[in-house]
XYZ file of C-alpha atoms in Angstrom:
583
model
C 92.482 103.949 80.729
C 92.341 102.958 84.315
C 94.807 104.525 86.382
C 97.284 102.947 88.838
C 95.620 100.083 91.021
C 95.877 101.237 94.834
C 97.200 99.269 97.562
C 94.306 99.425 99.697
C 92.345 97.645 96.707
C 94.428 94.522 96.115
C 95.290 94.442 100.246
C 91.485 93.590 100.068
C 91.170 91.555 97.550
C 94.198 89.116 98.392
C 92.560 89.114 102.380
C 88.843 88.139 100.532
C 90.196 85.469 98.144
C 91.518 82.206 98.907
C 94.663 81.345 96.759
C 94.014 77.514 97.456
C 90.719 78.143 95.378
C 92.594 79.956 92.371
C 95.474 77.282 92.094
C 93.144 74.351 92.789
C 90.757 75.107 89.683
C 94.113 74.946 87.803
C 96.168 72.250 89.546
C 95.371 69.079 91.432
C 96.139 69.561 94.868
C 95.889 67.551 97.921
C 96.481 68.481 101.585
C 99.341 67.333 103.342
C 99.402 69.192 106.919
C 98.379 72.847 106.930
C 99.469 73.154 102.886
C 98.702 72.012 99.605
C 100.648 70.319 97.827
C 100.638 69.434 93.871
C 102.664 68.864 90.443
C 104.021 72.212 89.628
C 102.419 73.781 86.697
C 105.723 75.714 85.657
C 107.943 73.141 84.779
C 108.003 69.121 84.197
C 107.763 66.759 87.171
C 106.456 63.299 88.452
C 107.306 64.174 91.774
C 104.963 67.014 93.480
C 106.817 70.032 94.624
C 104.639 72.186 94.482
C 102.964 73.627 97.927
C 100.583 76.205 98.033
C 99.990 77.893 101.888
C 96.886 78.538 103.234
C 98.069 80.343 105.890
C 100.447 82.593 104.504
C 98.154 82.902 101.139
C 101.463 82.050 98.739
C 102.423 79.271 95.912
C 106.495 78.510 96.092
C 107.689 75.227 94.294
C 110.962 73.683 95.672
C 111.909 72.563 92.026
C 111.929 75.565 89.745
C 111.579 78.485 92.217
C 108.493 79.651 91.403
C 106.534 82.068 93.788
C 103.954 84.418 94.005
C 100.529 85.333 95.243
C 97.364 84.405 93.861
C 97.847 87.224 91.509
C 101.328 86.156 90.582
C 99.719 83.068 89.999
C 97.147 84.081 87.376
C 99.312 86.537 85.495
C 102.254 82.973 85.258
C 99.993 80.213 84.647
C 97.185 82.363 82.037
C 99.785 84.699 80.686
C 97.581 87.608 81.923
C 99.006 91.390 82.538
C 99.081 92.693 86.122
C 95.408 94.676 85.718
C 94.113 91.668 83.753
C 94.894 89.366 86.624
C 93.314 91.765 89.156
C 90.613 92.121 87.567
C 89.594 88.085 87.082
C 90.395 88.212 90.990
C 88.049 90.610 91.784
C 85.291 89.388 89.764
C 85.714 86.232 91.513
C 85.718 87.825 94.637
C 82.265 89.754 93.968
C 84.372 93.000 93.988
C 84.147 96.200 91.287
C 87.187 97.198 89.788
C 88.330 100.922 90.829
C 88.820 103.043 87.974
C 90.600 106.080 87.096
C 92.221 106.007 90.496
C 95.605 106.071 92.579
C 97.209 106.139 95.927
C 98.074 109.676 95.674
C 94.863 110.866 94.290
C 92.501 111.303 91.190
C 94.432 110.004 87.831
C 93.593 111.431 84.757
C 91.529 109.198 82.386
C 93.534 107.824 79.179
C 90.505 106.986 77.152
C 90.822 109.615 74.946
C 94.344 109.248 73.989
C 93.874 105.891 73.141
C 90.693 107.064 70.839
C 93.190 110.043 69.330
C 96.239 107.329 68.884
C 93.514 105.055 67.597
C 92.059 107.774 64.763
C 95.762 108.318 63.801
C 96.294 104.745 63.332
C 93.367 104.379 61.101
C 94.403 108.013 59.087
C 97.775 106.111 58.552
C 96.760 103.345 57.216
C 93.796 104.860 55.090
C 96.705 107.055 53.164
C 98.901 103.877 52.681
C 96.029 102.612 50.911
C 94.307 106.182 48.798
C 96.705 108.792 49.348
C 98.286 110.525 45.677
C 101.272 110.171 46.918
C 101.508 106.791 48.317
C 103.387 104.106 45.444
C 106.529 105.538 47.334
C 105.783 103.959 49.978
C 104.315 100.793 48.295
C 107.209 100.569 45.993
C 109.316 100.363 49.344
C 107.429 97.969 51.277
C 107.221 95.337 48.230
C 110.593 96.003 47.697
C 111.453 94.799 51.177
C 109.384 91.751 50.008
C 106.407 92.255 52.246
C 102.754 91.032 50.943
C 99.802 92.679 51.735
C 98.313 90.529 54.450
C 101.685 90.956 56.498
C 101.377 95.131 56.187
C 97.715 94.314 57.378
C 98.392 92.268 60.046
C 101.140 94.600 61.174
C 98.808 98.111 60.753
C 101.376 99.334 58.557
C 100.459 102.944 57.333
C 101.996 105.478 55.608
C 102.594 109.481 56.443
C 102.576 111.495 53.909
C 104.744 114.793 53.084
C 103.233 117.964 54.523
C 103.386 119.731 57.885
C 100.050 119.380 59.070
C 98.488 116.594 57.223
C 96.991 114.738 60.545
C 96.488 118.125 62.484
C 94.097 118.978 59.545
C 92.434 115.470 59.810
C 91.994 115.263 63.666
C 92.080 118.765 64.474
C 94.733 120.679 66.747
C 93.979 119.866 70.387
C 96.157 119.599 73.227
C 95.385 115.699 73.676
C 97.204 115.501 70.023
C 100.603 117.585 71.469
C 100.153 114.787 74.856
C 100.627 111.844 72.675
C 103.483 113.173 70.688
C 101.773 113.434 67.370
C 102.531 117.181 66.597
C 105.531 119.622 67.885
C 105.175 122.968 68.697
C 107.034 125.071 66.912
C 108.334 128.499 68.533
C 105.144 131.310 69.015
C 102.522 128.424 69.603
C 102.041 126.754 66.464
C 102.581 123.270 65.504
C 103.485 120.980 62.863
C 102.918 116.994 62.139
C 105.584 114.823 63.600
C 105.772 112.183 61.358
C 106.158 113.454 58.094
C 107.323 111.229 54.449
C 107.506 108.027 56.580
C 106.296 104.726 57.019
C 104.169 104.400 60.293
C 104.056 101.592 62.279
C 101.904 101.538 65.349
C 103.231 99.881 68.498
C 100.494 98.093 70.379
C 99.985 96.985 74.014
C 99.158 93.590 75.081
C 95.437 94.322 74.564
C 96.278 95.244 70.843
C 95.659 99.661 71.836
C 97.776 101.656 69.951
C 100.024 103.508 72.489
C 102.793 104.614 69.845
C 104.460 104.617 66.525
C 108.025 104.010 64.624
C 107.968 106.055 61.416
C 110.587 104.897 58.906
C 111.862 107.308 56.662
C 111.267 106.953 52.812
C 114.478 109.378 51.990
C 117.810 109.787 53.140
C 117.084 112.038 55.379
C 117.896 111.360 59.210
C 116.767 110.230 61.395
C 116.327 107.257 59.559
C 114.053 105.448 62.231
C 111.286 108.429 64.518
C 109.642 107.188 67.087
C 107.156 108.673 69.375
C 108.268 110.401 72.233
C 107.384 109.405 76.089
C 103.700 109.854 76.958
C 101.191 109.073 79.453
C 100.318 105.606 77.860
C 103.758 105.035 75.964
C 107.134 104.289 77.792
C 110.043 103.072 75.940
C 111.623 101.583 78.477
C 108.195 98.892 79.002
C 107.158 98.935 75.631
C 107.811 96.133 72.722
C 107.295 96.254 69.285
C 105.332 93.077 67.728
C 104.356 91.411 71.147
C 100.750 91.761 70.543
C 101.000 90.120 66.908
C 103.263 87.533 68.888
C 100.524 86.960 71.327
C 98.390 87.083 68.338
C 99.900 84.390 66.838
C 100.425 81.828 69.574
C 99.644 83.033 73.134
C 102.373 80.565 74.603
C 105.084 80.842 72.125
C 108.310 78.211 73.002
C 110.611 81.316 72.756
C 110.740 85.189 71.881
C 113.386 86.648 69.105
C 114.634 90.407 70.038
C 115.517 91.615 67.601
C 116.741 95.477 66.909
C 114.173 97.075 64.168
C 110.683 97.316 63.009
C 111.314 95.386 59.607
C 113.114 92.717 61.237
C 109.989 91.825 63.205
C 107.961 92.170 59.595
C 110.207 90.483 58.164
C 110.504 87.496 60.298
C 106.850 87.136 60.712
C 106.447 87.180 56.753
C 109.207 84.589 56.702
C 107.163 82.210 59.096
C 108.616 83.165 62.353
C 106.125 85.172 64.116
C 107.604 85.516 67.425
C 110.073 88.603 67.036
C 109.868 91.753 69.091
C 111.602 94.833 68.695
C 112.973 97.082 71.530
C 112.266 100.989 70.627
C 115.418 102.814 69.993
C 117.154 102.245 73.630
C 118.760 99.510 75.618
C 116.664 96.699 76.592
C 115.360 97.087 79.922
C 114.865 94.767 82.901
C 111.114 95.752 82.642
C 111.033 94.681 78.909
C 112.764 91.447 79.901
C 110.675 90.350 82.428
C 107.674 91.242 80.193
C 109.099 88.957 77.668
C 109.749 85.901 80.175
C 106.090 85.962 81.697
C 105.131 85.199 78.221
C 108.355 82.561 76.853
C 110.916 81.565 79.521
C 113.337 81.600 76.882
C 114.522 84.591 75.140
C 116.865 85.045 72.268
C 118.840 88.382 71.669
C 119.864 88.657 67.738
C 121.469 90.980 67.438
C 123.650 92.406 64.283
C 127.304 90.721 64.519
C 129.459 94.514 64.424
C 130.280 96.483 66.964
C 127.430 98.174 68.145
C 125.460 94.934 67.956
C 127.607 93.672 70.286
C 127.375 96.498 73.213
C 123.498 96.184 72.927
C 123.911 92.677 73.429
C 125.980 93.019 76.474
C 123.788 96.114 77.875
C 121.093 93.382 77.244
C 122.948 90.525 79.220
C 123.575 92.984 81.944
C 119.917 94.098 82.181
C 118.962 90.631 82.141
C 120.967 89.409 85.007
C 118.513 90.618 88.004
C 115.577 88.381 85.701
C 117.507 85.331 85.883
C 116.303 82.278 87.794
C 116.098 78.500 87.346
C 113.587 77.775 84.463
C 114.566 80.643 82.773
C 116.844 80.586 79.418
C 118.461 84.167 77.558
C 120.473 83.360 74.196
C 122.094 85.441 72.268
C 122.385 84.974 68.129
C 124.837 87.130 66.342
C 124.975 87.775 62.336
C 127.335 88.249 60.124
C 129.212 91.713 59.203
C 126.805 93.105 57.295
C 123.400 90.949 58.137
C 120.333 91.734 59.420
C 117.482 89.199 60.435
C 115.834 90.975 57.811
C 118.307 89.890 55.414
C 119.546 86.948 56.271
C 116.150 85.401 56.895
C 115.463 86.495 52.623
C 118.830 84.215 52.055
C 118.678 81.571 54.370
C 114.851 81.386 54.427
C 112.840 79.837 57.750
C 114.169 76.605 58.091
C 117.977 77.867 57.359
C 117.497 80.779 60.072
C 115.889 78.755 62.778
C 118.788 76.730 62.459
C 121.008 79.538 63.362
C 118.620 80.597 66.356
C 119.563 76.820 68.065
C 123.312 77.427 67.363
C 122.882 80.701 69.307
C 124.766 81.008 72.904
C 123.692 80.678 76.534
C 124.084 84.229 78.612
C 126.357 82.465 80.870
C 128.657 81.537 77.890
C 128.564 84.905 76.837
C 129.248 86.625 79.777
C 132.293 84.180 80.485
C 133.355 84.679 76.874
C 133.374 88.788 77.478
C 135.359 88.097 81.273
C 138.214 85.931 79.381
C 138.870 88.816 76.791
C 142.404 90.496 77.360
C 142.611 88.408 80.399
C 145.352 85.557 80.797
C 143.472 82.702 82.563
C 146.969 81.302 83.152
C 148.197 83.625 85.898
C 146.866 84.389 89.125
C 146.614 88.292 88.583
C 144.979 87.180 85.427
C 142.015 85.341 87.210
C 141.772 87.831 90.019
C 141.218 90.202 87.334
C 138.726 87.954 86.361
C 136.907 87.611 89.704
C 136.716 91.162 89.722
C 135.159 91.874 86.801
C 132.601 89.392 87.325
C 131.637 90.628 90.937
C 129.229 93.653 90.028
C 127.421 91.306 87.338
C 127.120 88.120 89.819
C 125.814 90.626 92.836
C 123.035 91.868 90.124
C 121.821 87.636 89.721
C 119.223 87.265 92.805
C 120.254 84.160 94.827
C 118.710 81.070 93.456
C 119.884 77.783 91.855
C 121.219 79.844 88.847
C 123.116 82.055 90.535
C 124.746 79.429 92.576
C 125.363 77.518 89.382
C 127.233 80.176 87.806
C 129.358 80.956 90.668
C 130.307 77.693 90.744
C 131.183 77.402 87.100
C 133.025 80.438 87.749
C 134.959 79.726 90.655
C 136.492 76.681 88.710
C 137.979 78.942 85.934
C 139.405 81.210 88.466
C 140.891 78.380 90.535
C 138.647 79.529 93.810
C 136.226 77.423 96.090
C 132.732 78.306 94.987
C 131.749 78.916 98.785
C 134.394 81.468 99.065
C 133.103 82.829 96.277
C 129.429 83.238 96.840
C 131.420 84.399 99.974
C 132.676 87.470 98.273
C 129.475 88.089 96.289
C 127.505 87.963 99.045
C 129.718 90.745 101.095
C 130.802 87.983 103.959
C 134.359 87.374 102.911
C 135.201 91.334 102.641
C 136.995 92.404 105.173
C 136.355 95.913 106.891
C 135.622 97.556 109.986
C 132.374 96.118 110.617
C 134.261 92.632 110.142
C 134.069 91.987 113.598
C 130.748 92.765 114.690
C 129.844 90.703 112.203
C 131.480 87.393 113.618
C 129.284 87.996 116.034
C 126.352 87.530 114.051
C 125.151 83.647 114.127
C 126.302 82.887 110.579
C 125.163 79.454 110.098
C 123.463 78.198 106.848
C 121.124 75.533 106.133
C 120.819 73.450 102.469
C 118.151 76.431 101.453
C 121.538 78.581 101.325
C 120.127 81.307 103.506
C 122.630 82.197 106.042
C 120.946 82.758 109.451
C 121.464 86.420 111.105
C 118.702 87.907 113.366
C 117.858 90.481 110.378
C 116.902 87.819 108.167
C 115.143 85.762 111.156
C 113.456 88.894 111.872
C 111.744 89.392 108.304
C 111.356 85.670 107.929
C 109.282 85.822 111.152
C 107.783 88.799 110.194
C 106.600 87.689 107.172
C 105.066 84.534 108.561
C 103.602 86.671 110.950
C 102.689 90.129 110.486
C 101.363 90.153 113.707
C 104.710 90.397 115.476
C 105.486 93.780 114.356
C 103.430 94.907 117.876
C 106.830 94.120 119.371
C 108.720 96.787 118.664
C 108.948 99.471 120.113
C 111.841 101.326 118.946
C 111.437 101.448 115.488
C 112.876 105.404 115.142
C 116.189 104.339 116.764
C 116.946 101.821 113.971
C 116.139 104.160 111.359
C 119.603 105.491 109.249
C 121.641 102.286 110.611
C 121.867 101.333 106.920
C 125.247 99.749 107.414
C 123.816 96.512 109.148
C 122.725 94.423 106.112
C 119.040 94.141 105.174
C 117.566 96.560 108.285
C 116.060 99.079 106.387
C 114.286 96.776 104.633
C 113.136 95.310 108.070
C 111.847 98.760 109.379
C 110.155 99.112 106.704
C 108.671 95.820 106.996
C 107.764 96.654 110.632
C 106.315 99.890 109.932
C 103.930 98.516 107.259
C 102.494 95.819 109.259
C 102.292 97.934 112.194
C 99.953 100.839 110.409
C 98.433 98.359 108.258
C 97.795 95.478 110.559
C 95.107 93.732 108.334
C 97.539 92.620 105.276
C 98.375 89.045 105.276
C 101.672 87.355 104.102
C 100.931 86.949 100.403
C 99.806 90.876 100.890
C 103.037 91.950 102.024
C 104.869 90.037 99.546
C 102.522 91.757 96.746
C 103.612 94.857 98.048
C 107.013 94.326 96.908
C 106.535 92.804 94.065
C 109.053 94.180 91.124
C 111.054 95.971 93.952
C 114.784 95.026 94.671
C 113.939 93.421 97.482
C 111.461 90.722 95.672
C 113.421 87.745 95.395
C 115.459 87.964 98.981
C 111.789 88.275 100.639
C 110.824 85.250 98.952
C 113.665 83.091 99.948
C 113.389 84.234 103.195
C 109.250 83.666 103.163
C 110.062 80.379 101.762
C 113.045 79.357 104.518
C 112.406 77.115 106.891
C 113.845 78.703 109.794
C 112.804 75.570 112.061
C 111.008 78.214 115.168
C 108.113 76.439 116.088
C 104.862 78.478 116.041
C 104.376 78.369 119.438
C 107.772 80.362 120.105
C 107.741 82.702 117.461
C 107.282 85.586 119.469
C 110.042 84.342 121.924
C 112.579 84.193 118.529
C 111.572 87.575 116.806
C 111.949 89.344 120.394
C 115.206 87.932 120.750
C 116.484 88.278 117.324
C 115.321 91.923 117.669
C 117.514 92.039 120.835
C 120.419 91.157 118.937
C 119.832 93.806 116.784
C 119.999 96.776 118.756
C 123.088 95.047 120.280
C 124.552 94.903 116.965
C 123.921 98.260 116.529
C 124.352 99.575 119.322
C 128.211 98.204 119.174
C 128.679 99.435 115.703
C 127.507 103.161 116.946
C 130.063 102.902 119.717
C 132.630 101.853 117.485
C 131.885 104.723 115.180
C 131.881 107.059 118.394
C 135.379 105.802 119.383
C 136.758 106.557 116.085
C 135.297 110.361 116.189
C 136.292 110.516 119.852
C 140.066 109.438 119.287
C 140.455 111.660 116.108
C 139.196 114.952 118.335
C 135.722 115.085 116.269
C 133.477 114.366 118.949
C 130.430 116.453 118.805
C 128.722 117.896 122.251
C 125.535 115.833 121.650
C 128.284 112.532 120.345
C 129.724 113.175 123.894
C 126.625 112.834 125.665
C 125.659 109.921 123.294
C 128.660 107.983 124.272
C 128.528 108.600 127.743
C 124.870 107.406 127.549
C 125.709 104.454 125.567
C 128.281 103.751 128.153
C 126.497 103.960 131.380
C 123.349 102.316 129.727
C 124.364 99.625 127.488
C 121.815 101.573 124.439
């Protein structure tokens, strides 16, 4: 396998291709001023709002929120991974994918691990089929009602008893020990991993083994093995049964989670092939957002006791930084002692989609969980309320949704939903830096970006790249982390300052799955209403207010040391600079 992409590579190929030419063979666009616009591909409209820059080498629709560069673009619109949609890019552009390469240096080529995982596979599912001790595991599998076209479609295969029944088919090697077939026991030696159980291998999009769940055929514990964390398998990315989903329809209306292996057999044998399976942990942001680039509505079902319960809310909670508008999370919970495995035997396919309609909206859910052991009737009730739901509505990035939800929100608690997003956003709380905050400009326009000269800055910034040449004292606003959003604008300035070839879209790429994804985007998207010809007038000034800002807030800060008896000798001759110099 291919290692990590570098930067260098995509910089290149976003500068070479034209994103107007990858949208337009997709979309009908026409030009209105220096953009394209069109009917959004993403969601339903008759009225276009849609626009795809030129300039800044980005697609943003006004209606759903969509964004992204041209890569964005291919991986949304043809369901493609991130290396699949590079690598249709650079064919288009004339340009040879790297391989077995990263920023830091030389990766190590995955080939043969995949080759190793994929001769395992095949031993597995040779012994479910010949092995002398196999009707065990037949006799389970049919007993769980599963045909033999299902187990094939699925790779099924079957371990059998023994400690070194694969080591003496593939031989002992220290590629087998790096995808977590064997375990070494103490004084070198080692022993089969998977032992009496049966094996199902967990694919990647592409359909390469990278993994496998072994289910036990005893009592014996633990009941469910998987493999550990290797090169090509992490937990925390990897689904169970999204290939065979993909398989089975590549743009499936929604995606079941479910919790286990033989739910997703299950389902699929039942007629609902579009269950994945999360592999023994929490479901992850990363897993999430896998899921929605492939369904933008996802359905957690999850079983109805206890522990059912806390993975759904660990679920909701990991969803949360995933949620925009266009984008729908359900949760489904059984009965006391149901499964999807069983209750989709009982109620059949028609009786358990039923149930998957019924199931509830995350924001019903979450509001659900807030109410519980809280009276809504008194005031310390609902600011108990408030308070629980701060952390979870400061993890939703700002868009439509979020707003919606405060606003729902807000009305339950008996608060104005400005006030609120007020609060969320960290402009209602009151604390030392209160008042050099006032002095901020803190006007917003109906995009709901509130206008300080940090976000002007990066706004600017990312519409030009080229402005970074203005600063000059990058060093002196390093540390200042107190003043919202800076470090994330020296870091902006120092990347388009040592890399003054990226465009806008390149930029953007660059922080693509970061935290600071969706506030660039809103803020690449804003119109800030500077005229091109005085954008360098705007980010100077802005920049100006900055070191103003910060400059106050470092006296303040001095003040406090200075009347408490703290001062250091180099704080004394800061202050006294400060003072006679104004910086």
């Amino acid at each position: 396998m291919a290692g990590r992409i570098p930067d260098s590579f995509i910089d290149e190929l976003l500068a070479r291709v034209d994103i107007v030419d990858v949208v337009g063979e997709r979309v009908q666009l026409k030009r209105s001023g220096s953009n394209q616009h069109g009917l959004c591909p993403f969601h339903g409209e008759k009225t276009p709002s849609f626009t795809v820059s030129t300039d800044k080498q980005f697609y943003h629709c006004f209606g759903c929120g969509a964004h992204g560069s041209a890569i964005r673009f291919l991986m949304e619109y043809d369901r493609l991974d991130f290396r699949e949609a590079v690598a249709q890019l650079a064919q288009m552009a004339g340009m040879e994918m790297p391989e077995n390469t990263q920023d830091s240096g030389p990766q190590q080529n995955h080939a043969p691990l995949y080759a190793l995982l994929e001769r395992a596979d095949r031993a597995y599912h040779h012994w479910l089929r010949q092995h002398p001790q196999r009707q065990r595991a037949i006799d389970y599998l049919r007993q769980r009602g599963l045909s033999g076209e299902i187990a094939q479609r699925f790779g099924i295969g079957f371990a059998p008893p023994g400690w070194d029944n694969l080591i003496g088919r593939l031989g002992v090697s220290d590629d087998l020990q790096r995808v977590g077939l064997v375990i070494e026991r103490d004084g070198g030696r080692v022993y089969d991993r998977f032992r009496d159980r049966i094996m199902f291998p967990i694919r990647d999009r592409r359909g390469r083994t990278i993994g496998f769940g072994g289910r036990v055929l005893d009592d014996g514990e633990p009941k469910y093995l998987n493999s550990p964390e290797t090169p090509v398998f992490h937990k925390g990315e990897s689904l169970y049964g999204l290939y065979e989903v993909l398989q089975a329809d590549r743009h499936p209306a929604d995606i079941v989670v479910v919790e286990g292996y033989m739910d997703v057999v299950a389902l699929a044998q039942n007629g609902l092939p579009r269950a994945v399976a999360t592999l023994g942990t929490a479901t992850s942001t990363r897993q999430i957002e896998r899921l929605l680039k492939t369904s933008s509505d996802i359905i957690f079902c999850f079983d109805g006791d206890n522990a059912g319960r806390q993975a759904a809310w660990r679920a909701l909670e990991n969803a949360l930084p995933t949620m925009r508008q266009g984008r729908q999370i359900r949760f489904l919970f059984l009965p006391e002692g149901e499964d999807p495995d069983s209750l989709v035997r009982s109620l059949g396919r028609s009786g358990f989609e039923s149930r998957l309609q019924q199931a509830t909206s995350l924001s019903d859910y979450l509001i659900e969980r807030l109410e519980a052991d809280t009276d809504m009737q008194s005031m310390d009730g609902r600011a108990r309320f408030v308070e629980k739901a701060l952390p979870l509505l400061q993890r939703l990035p700002p868009d439509v949704y979020r707003h919606m939800l405060c606003e729902r929100l807000a009305g339950l608690a008996r608060l104005d939903t400005d006030y609120l997003e007020g609060v969320v956003d960290g402009r209602e709380t009151l604390n030392r830096d209160q008042q050099a905050r006032r002095r901020e400009p803190t006007g917003s326009d109906k995009s709901g970006v509130r206008r300080t000269p940090v976000r002007l800055a990066i706004a600017l910034l990312l519409q030009s790249p080229a402005l970074a040449r203005l600063v000059d004292e990058v060093e002196s606003l390093r540390g200042l982390d107190d003043l919202p959003g800076l470090p994330l604008l020296v870091q902006m300035v120092e990347l388009a300052r040592n890399e003054p070839h990226l465009n806008s879209g390149a930029i953007l790429e660059r922080f693509r799955d970061s935290e600071h994804e969706s506030a660039l985007w809103k803020l690449a998207t804003w119109d800030h209403l500077v005229p091109a010809a005085g954008l360098e007038a705007e980010f100077a000034d802005a920049m100006e207010q900055i070191r103003r800002i910060t400059t106050e807030r470092r006296l303040q800060h001095l003040n406090e040391r200075l009347q408490a008896g703290t001062l250091t000798t180099d704080e004394w001759s800061e202050w006294i600079r400060i003072k006679q110099t104004g910086q």
